[in-house]
Tab-separated table of C-alpha atoms and ligand atoms in Angstrom:
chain	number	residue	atom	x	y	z
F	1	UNK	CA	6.234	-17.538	-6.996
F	2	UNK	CA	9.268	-20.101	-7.651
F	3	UNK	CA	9.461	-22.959	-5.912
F	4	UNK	CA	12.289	-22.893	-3.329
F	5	UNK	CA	12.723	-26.326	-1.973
F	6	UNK	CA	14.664	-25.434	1.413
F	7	UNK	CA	11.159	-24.095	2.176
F	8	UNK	CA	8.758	-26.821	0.695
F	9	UNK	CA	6.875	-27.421	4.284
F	10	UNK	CA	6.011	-23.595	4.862
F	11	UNK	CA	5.216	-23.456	0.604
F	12	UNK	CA	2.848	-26.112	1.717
F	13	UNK	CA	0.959	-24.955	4.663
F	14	UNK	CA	0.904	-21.759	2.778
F	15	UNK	CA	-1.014	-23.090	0.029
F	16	UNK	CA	-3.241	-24.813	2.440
F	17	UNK	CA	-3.703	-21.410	4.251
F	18	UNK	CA	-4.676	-19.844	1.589
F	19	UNK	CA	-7.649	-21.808	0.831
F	20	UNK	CA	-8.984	-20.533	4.426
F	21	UNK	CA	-7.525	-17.636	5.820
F	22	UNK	CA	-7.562	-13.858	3.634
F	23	UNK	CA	-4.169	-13.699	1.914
F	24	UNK	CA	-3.166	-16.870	3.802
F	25	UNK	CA	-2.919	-15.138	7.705
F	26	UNK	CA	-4.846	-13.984	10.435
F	27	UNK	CA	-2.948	-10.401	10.706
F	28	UNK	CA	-1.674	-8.881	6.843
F	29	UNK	CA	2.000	-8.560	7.819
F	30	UNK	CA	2.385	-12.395	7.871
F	31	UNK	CA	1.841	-12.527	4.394
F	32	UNK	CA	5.326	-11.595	2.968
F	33	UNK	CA	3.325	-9.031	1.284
F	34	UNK	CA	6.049	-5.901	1.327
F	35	UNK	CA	8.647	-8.607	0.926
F	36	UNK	CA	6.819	-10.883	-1.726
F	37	UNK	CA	8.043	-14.622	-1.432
F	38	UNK	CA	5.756	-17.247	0.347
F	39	UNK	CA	5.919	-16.773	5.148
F	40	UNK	CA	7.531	-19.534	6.724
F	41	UNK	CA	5.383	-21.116	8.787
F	42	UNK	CA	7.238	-21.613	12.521
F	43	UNK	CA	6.961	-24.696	14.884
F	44	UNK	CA	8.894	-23.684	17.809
F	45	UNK	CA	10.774	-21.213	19.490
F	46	UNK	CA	13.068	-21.203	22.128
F	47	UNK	CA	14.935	-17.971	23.527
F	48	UNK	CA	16.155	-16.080	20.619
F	49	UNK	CA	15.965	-19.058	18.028
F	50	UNK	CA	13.210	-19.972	16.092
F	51	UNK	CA	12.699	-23.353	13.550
F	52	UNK	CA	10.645	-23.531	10.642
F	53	UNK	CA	8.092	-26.750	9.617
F	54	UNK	CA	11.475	-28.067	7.078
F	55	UNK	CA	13.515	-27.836	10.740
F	56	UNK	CA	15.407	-24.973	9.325
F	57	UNK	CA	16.765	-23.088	12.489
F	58	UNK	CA	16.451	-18.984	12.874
F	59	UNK	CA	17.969	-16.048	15.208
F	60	UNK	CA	15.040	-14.029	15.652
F	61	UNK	CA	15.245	-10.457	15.473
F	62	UNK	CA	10.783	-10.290	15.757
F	63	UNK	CA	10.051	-11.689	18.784
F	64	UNK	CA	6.336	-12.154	18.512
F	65	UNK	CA	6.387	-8.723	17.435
F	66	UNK	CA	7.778	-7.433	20.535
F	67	UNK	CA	5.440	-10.037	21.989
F	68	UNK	CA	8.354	-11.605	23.695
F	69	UNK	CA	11.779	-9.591	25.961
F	70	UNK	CA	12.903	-13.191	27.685
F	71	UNK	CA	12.592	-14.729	24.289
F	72	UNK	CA	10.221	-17.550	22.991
F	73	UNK	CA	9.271	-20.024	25.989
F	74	UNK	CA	10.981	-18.911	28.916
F	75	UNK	CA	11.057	-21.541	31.492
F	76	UNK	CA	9.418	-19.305	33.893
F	77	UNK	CA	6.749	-18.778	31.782
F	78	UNK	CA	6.023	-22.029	30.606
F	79	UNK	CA	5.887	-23.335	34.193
F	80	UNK	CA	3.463	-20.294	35.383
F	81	UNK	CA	1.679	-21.859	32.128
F	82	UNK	CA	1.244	-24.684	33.059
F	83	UNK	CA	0.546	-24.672	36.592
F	84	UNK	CA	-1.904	-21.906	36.101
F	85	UNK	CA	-3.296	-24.280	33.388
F	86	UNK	CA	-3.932	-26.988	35.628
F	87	UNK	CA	-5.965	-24.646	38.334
F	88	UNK	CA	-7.906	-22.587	36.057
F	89	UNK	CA	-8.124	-20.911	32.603
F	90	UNK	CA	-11.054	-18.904	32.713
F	91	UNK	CA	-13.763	-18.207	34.813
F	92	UNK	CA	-14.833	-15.069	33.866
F	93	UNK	CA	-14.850	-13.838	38.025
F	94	UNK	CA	-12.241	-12.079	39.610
F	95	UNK	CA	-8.552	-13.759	39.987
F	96	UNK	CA	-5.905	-13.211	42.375
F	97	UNK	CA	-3.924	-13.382	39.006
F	98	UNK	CA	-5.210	-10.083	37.965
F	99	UNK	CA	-4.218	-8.809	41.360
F	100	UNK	CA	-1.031	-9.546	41.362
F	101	UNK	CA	-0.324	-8.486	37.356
F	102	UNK	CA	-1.977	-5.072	37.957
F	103	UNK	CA	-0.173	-4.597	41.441
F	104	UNK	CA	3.278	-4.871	39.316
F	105	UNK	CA	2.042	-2.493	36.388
F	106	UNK	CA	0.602	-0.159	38.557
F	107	UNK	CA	3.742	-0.286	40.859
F	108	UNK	CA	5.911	0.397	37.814
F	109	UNK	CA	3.713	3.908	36.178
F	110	UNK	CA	3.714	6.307	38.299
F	111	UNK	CA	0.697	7.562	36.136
F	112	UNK	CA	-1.033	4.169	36.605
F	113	UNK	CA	-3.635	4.398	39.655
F	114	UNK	CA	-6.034	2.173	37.970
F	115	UNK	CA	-6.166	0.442	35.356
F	116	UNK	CA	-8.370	-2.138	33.085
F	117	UNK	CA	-6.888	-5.282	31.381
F	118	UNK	CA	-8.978	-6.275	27.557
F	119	UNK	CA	-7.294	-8.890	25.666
F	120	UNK	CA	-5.586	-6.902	22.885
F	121	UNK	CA	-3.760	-3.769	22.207
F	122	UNK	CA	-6.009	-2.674	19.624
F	123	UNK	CA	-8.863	-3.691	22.591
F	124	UNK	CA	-6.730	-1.017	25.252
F	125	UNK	CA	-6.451	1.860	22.347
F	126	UNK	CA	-10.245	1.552	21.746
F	127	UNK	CA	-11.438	1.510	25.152
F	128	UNK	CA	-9.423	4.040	26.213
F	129	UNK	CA	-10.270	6.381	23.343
F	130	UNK	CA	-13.925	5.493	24.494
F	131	UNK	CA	-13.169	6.583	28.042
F	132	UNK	CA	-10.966	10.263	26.645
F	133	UNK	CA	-14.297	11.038	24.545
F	134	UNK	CA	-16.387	10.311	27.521
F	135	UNK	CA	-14.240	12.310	29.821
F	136	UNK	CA	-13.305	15.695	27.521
F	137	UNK	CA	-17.444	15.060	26.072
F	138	UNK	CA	-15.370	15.747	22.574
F	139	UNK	CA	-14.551	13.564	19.417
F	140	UNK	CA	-11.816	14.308	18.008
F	141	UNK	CA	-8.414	12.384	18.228
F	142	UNK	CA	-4.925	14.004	16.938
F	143	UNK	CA	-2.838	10.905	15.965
F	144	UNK	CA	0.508	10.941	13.986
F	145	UNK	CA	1.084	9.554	10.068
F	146	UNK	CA	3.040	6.519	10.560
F	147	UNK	CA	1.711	6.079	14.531
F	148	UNK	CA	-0.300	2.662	14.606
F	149	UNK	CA	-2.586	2.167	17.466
F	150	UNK	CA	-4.055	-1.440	16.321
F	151	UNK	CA	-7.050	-1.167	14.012
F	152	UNK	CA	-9.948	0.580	15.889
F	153	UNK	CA	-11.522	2.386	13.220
F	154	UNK	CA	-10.808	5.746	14.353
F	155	UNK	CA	-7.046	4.979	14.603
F	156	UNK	CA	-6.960	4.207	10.860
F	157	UNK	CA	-6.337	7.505	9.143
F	158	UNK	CA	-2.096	7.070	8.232
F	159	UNK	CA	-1.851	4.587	10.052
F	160	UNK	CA	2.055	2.765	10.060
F	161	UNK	CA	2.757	-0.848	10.587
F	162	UNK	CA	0.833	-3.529	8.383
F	163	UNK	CA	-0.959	-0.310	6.597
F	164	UNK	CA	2.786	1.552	5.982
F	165	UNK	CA	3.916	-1.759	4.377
F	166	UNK	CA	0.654	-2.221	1.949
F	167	UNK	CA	0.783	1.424	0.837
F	168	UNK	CA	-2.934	1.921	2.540
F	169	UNK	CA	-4.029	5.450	3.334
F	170	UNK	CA	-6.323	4.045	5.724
F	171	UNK	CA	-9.068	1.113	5.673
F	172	UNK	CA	-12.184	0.380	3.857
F	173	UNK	CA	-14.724	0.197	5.639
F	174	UNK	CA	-14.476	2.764	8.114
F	175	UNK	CA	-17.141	5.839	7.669
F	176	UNK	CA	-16.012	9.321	7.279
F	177	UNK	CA	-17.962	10.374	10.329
F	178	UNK	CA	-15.189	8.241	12.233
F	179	UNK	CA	-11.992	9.333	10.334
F	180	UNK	CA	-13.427	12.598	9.765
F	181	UNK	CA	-12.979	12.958	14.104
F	182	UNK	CA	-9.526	12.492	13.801
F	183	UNK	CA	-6.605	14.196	12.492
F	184	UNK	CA	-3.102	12.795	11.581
F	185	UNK	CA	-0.017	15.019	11.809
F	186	UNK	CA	3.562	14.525	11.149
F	187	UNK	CA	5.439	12.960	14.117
F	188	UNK	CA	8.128	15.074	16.053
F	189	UNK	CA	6.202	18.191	14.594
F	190	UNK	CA	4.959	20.901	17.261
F	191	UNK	CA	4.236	23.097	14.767
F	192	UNK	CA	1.555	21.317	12.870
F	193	UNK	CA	0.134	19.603	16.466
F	194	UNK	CA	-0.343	23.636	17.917
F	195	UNK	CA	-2.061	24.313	14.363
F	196	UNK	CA	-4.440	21.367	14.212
F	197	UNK	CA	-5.336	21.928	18.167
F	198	UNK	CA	-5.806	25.574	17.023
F	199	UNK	CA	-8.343	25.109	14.148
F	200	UNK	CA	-10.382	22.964	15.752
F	201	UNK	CA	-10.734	24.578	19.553
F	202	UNK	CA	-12.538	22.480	22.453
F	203	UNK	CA	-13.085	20.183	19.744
F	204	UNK	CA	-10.272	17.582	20.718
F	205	UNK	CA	-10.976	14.757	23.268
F	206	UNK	CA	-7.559	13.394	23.213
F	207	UNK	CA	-3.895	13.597	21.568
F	208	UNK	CA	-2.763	9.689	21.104
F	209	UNK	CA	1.110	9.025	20.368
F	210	UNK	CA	3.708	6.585	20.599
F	211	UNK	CA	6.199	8.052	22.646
F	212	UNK	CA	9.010	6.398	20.838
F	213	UNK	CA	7.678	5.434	17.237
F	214	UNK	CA	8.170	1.807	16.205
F	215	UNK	CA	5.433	1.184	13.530
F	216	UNK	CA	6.986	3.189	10.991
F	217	UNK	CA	10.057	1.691	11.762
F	218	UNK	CA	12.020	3.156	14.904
F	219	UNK	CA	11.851	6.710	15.473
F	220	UNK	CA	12.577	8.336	18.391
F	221	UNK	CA	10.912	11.395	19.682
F	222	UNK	CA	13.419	14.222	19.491
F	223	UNK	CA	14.006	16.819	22.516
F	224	UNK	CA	11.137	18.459	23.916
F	225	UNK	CA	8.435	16.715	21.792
F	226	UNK	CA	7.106	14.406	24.112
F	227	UNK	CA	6.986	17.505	26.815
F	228	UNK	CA	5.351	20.220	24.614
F	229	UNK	CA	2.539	17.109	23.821
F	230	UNK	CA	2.110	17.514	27.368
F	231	UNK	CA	2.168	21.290	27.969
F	232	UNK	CA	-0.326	21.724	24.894
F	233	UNK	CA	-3.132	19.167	25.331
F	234	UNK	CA	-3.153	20.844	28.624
F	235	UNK	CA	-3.583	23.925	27.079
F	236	UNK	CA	-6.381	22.698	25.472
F	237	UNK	CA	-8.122	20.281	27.269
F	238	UNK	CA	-7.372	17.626	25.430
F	239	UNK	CA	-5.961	13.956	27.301
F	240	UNK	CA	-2.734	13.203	26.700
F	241	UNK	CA	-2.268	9.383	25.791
F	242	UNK	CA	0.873	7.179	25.545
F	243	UNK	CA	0.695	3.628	23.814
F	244	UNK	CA	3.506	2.109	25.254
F	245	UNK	CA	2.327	-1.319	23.445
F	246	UNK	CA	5.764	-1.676	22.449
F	247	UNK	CA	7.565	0.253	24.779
F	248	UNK	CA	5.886	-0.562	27.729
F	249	UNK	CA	8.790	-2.749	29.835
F	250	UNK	CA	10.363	-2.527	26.813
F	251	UNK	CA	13.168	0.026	27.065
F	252	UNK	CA	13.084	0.232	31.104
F	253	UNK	CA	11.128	-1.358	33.997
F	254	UNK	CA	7.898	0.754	33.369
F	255	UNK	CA	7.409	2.788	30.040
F	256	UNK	CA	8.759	5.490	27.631
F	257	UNK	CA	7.070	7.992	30.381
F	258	UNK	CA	9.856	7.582	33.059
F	259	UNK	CA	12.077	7.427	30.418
F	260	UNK	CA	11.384	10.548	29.320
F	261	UNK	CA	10.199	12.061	32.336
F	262	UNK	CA	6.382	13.331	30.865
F	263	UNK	CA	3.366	11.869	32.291
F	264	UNK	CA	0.341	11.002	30.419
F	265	UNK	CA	-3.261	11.132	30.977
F	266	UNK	CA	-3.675	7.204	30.086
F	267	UNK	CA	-1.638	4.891	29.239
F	268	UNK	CA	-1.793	1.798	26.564
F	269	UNK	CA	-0.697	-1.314	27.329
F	270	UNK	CA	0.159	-5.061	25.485
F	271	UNK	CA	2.975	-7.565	24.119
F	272	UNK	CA	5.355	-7.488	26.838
F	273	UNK	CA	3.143	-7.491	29.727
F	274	UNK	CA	0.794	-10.350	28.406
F	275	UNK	CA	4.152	-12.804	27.671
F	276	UNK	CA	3.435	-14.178	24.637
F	277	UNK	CA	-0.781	-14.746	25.422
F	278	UNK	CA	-3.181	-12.199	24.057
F	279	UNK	CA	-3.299	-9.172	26.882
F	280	UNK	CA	-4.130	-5.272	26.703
F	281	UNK	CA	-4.150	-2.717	29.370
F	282	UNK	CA	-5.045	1.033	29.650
F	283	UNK	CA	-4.531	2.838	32.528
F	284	UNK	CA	-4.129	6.447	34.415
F	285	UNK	CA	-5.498	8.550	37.365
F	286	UNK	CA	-8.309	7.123	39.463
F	287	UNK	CA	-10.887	9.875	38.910
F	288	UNK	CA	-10.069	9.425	35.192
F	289	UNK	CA	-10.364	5.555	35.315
F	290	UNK	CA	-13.498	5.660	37.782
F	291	UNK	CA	-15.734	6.883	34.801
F	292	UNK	CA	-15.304	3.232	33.608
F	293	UNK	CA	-18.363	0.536	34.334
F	294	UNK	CA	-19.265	-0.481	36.918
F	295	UNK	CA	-18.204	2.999	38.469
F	296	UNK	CA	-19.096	5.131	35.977
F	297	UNK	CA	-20.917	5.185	32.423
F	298	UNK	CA	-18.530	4.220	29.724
F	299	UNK	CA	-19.231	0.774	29.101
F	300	UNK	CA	-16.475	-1.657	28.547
F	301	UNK	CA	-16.263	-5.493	29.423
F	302	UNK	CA	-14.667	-8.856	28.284
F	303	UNK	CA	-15.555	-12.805	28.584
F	304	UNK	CA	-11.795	-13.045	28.448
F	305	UNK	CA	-10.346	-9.947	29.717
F	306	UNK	CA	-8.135	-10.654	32.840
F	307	UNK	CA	-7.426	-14.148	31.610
F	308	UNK	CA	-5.700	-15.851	33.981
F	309	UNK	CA	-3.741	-17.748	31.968
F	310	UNK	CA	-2.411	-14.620	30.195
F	311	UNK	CA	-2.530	-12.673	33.616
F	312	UNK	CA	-0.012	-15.556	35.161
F	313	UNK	CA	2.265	-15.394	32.059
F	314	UNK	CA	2.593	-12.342	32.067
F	315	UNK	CA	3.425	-11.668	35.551
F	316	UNK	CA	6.190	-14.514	35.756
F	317	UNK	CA	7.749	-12.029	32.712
F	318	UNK	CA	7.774	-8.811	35.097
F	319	UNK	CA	9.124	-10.750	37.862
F	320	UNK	CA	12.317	-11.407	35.466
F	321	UNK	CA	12.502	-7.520	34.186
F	322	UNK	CA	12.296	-6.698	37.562
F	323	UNK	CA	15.532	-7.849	38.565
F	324	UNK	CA	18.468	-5.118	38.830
F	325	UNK	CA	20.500	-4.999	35.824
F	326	UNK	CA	17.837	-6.465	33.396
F	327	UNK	CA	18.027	-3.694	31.311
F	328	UNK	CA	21.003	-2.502	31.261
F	329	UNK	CA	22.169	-6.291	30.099
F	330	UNK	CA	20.069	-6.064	27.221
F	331	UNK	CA	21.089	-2.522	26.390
F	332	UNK	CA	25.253	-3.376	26.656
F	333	UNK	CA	24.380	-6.228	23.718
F	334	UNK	CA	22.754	-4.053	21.521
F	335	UNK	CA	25.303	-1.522	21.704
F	336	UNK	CA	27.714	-3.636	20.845
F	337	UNK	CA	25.720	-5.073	17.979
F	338	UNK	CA	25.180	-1.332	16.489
F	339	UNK	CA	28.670	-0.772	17.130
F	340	UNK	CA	29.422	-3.817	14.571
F	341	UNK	CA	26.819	-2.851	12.090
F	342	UNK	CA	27.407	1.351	12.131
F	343	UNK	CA	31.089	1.857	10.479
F	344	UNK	CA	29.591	-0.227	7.623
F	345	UNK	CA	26.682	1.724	6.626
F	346	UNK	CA	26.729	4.242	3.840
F	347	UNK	CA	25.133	7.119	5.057
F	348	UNK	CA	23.572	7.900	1.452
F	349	UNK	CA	21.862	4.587	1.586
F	350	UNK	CA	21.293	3.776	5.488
F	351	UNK	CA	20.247	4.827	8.658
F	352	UNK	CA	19.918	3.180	11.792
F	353	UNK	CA	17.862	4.207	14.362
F	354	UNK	CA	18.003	2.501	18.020
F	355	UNK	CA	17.255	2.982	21.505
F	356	UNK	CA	18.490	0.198	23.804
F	357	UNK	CA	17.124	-2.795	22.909
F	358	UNK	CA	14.851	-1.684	19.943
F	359	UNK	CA	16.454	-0.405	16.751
F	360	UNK	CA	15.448	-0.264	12.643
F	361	UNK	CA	17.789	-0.341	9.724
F	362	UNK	CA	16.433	2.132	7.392
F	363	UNK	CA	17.579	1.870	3.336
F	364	UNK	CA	17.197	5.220	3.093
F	365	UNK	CA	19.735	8.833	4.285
F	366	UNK	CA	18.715	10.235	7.658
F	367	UNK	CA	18.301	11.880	9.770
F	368	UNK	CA	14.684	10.140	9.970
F	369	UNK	CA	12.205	11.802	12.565
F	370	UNK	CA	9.016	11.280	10.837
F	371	UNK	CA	7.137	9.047	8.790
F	372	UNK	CA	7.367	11.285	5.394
F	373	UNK	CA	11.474	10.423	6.282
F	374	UNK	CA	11.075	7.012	6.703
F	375	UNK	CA	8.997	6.369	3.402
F	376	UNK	CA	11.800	8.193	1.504
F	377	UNK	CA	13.210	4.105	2.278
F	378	UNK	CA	14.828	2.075	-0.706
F	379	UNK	CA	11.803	-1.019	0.284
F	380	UNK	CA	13.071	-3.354	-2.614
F	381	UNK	CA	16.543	-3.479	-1.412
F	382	UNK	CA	15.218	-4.091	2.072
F	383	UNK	CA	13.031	-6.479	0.658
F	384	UNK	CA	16.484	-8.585	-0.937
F	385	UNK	CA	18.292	-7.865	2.316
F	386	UNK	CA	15.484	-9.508	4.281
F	387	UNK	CA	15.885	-12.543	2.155
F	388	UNK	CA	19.567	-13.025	2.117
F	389	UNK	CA	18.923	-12.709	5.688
F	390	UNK	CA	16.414	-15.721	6.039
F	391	UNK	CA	18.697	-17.653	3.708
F	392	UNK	CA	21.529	-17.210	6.232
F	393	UNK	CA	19.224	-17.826	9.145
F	394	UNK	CA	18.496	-14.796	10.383
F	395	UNK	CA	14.566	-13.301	10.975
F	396	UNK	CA	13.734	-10.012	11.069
F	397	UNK	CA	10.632	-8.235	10.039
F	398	UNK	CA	9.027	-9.115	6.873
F	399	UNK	CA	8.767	-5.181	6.089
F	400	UNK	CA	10.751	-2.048	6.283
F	401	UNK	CA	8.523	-0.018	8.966
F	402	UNK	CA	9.024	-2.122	11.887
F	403	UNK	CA	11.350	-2.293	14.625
F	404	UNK	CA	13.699	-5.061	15.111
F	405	UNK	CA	13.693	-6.023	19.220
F	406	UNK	CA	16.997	-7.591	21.087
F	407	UNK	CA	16.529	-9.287	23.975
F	408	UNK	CA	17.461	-11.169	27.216
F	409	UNK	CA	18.229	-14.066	25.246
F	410	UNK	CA	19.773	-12.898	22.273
F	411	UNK	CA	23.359	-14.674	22.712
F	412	UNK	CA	26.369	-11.736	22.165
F	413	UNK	CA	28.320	-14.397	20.322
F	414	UNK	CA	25.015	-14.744	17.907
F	415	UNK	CA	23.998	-10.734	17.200
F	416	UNK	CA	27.868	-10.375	16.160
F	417	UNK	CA	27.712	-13.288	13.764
F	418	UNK	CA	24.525	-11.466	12.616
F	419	UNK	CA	26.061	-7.865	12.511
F	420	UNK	CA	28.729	-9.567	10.436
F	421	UNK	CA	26.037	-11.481	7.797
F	422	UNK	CA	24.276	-8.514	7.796
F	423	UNK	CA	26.743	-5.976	6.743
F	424	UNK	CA	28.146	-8.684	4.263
F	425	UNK	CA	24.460	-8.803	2.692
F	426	UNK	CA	24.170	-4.777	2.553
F	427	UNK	CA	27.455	-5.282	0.238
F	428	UNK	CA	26.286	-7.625	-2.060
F	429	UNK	CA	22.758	-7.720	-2.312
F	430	UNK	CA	21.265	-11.252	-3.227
F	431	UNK	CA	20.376	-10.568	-7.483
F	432	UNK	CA	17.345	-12.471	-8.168
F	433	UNK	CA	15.324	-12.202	-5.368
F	434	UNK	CA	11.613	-13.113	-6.815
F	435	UNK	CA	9.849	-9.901	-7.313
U	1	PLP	C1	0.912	-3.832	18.317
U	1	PLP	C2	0.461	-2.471	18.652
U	1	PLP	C3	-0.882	-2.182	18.918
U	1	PLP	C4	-1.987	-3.165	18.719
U	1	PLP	O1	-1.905	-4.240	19.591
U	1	PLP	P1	-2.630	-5.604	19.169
U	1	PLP	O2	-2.442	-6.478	20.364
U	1	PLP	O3	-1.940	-6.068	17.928
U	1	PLP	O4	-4.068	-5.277	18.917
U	1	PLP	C5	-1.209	-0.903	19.347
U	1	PLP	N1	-0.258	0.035	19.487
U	1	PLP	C6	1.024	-0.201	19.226
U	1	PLP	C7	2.032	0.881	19.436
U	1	PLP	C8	1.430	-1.459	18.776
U	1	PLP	O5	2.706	-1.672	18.471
């Protein structure tokens, strides 16, 4: 790749990293892979602003992935940080940290009566998949292509996010006696859920979904989805899950459920409510949730789970969401910014998709509702956008199936400077880009 010198620290570090990490990173959509070009490596963050190792300065449309809502470092956080820091970082023995992080989550989901923190997403999605199996004494999982559910092996069968962007069917590595329990249909798509439940009957422990889709870049559910999930794994027997990784506290104070008004069986939790430190959740009824050890026989455990480190960051976030308006804040600034971006799109070549906060710029026609849609996407001119974009000092997602997050801290004066750059950029795309 040419050497660009406004980038020579990262270029660097990156050569460095490659001599000990696979491709360079410790999680495949770091590498710039769907976007080719060397990652920047970052040294700080601060609300919506991020600065690269050359001190090159960033508005940052990622957020830790959806990681972070109040931005990087909020003072709240970094002060429950460091006082929890000084007291005690883990112990392994119960914490009135974990009390007081699972009173809020369980105060927020209704559907929540109890609920089990792990130290990942992917960590949650397992366990809980262990705990439908257990429960239903079935095996097989209905996911959607394009839904990613971190990489338990089960879960890897068209999978979106880092596997969308490297063009991976699913991984090596993972027997066929594990993908051959699950079955991937196309999101938004009754039809094909009521046919896959119907050829396999009494066969299928759980249906697992994201209730709004934001690995394969945003997608929202479309009416009635989300509730005929609900009326047909009761039909047959099978759990209904949510992974509200993302859009847990995400779009409102709670998840995608209220939202939407359809309760799940169990519920996946991470990124928001862990504040930037590692944190998972799952969660649901107490009957359901009492089949987990020590009450009942599905084994799960952690050295680290309930960290209280994480457990104190992420409860100093919920106590800001928490406060009235919150949302509605973040959702008047993203309107605004769509509003700026939408009467410059070509509707041949674009779509944008959005819900409050969260929102993906598609190069491709819509309407998009599923992943077969969203592939249909012009990836090489999102690839030069994204670069004229981190020329001008603006970060968004190294790949086209992602979501792009606005937060608390994204300044209004900032997104319309962006909206402006990046309709200017969808004009003239950058020639040249390194291929
Ligand atoms: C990020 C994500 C996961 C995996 O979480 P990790 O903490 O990365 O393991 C699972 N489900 C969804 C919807 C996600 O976005």
């Amino acid at each position: 790749m040419p050497h660009n010198p406004s980038f020579s620290r990262s270029q660097e570090a990156f050569q460095h990293a490659l001599e000990l990490f696979p491709g360079g990173v410790n999680s495949p959509v770091r590498s710039f892979a769907a976007v080719s070009g060397s990652p920047l490596f970052f040294s700080r963050g601060k609300g919506a602003y991020l600065e690269d190792l050359d001190g090159r300065r960033y508005l940052d449309f990622v957020q830790s992935w959806g990681a972070h809502i109040l931005g990087h470092s909020p003072p709240g956080v970094v002060r429950a940080l460091r006082r929890q820091a000084q007291r005690l970082t883990s112990v392994g023995a119960p914490t009135l940290e974990e009390n007081r992080l699972g009173t809020a989550i369980r105060d927020a989901f209704p559907s929540i009566e109890r609920l089990r923190f792990v130290s990942s997403g992917t960590e949650a999605v397992m366990s809980a998949l262990r705990l439908a199996r257990a429960a239903t004494n079935r095996s097989m999982i209905l996911k959607f292509d394009g839904g990613y559910h971190g990489h338990a092996d089960s879960l890897l069968v068209s999978a979106g996010s880092g596997l969308a962007t490297l063009n991976q069917p699913a991984s090596a590595g993972v027997p066929e006696a594990v993908t051959g329990a699950t079955v991937s249909v196309p999101y938004n798509d009754l039809e094909a859920v009521r046919s896959a439940l119907a050829a396999h009957p009494g066969k299928f422990a759980a249906i697992i979904v994201e209730p709004v889709a934001a690995n394969m870049g945003l997608v929202l559910p479309q009416p009635r989805f989300l509730e005929g999930l609900r009326s047909l794994s009761r039909e047959h027997g099978a759990l209904l899950i949510f992974d509200e990784v993302i859009t847990g506290f995400r779009l409102t104070y709670g998840g995608a459920s209220q939202l939407f008004g359809v309760e799940p069986d169990l519920t996946i939790l991470g990124k928001i409510i862990g504040g930037g430190l590692p944190v998972g959740a799952y969660g649901g009824k107490k009957e359901l949730l009492s089949q987990v050890a020590p009450l009942g026989p599905v084994y799960q455990a952690g050295t680290l789970s309930g960290n209280p480190l994480a457990m104190a960051s992420g409860y100093a976030v919920l106590k800001e969401l928490a406060k009235p308006g919150f949302y509605e804040m973040i959702t008047d600034k993203a309107e605004r910014f769509f509003d700026l971006l939408l009467p410059h799109l070509d509707p041949a070549r674009h779509t944008l998709n959005r819900l409050r906060g969260l929102f993906t710029l598609f190069f491709a026609p819509g309407p998009i509702q599923n992943f077969a849609d969203a592939q249909k996407s012009d990836t090489q001119a999102y690839a030069r956008w994204f670069h004229g974009l981190l020329e001008s000092g603006i970060s968004i997602a190294p790949a086209q199936f992602e979501a792009g997050f606005i937060g608390a801290k994204h300044p209004v004066r900032a997104l319309r400077l962006a909206a402006e750059t990046m309709v200017r950029l969808l004009e003239t795309p950058s020639p040249g880009t390194e291929k």
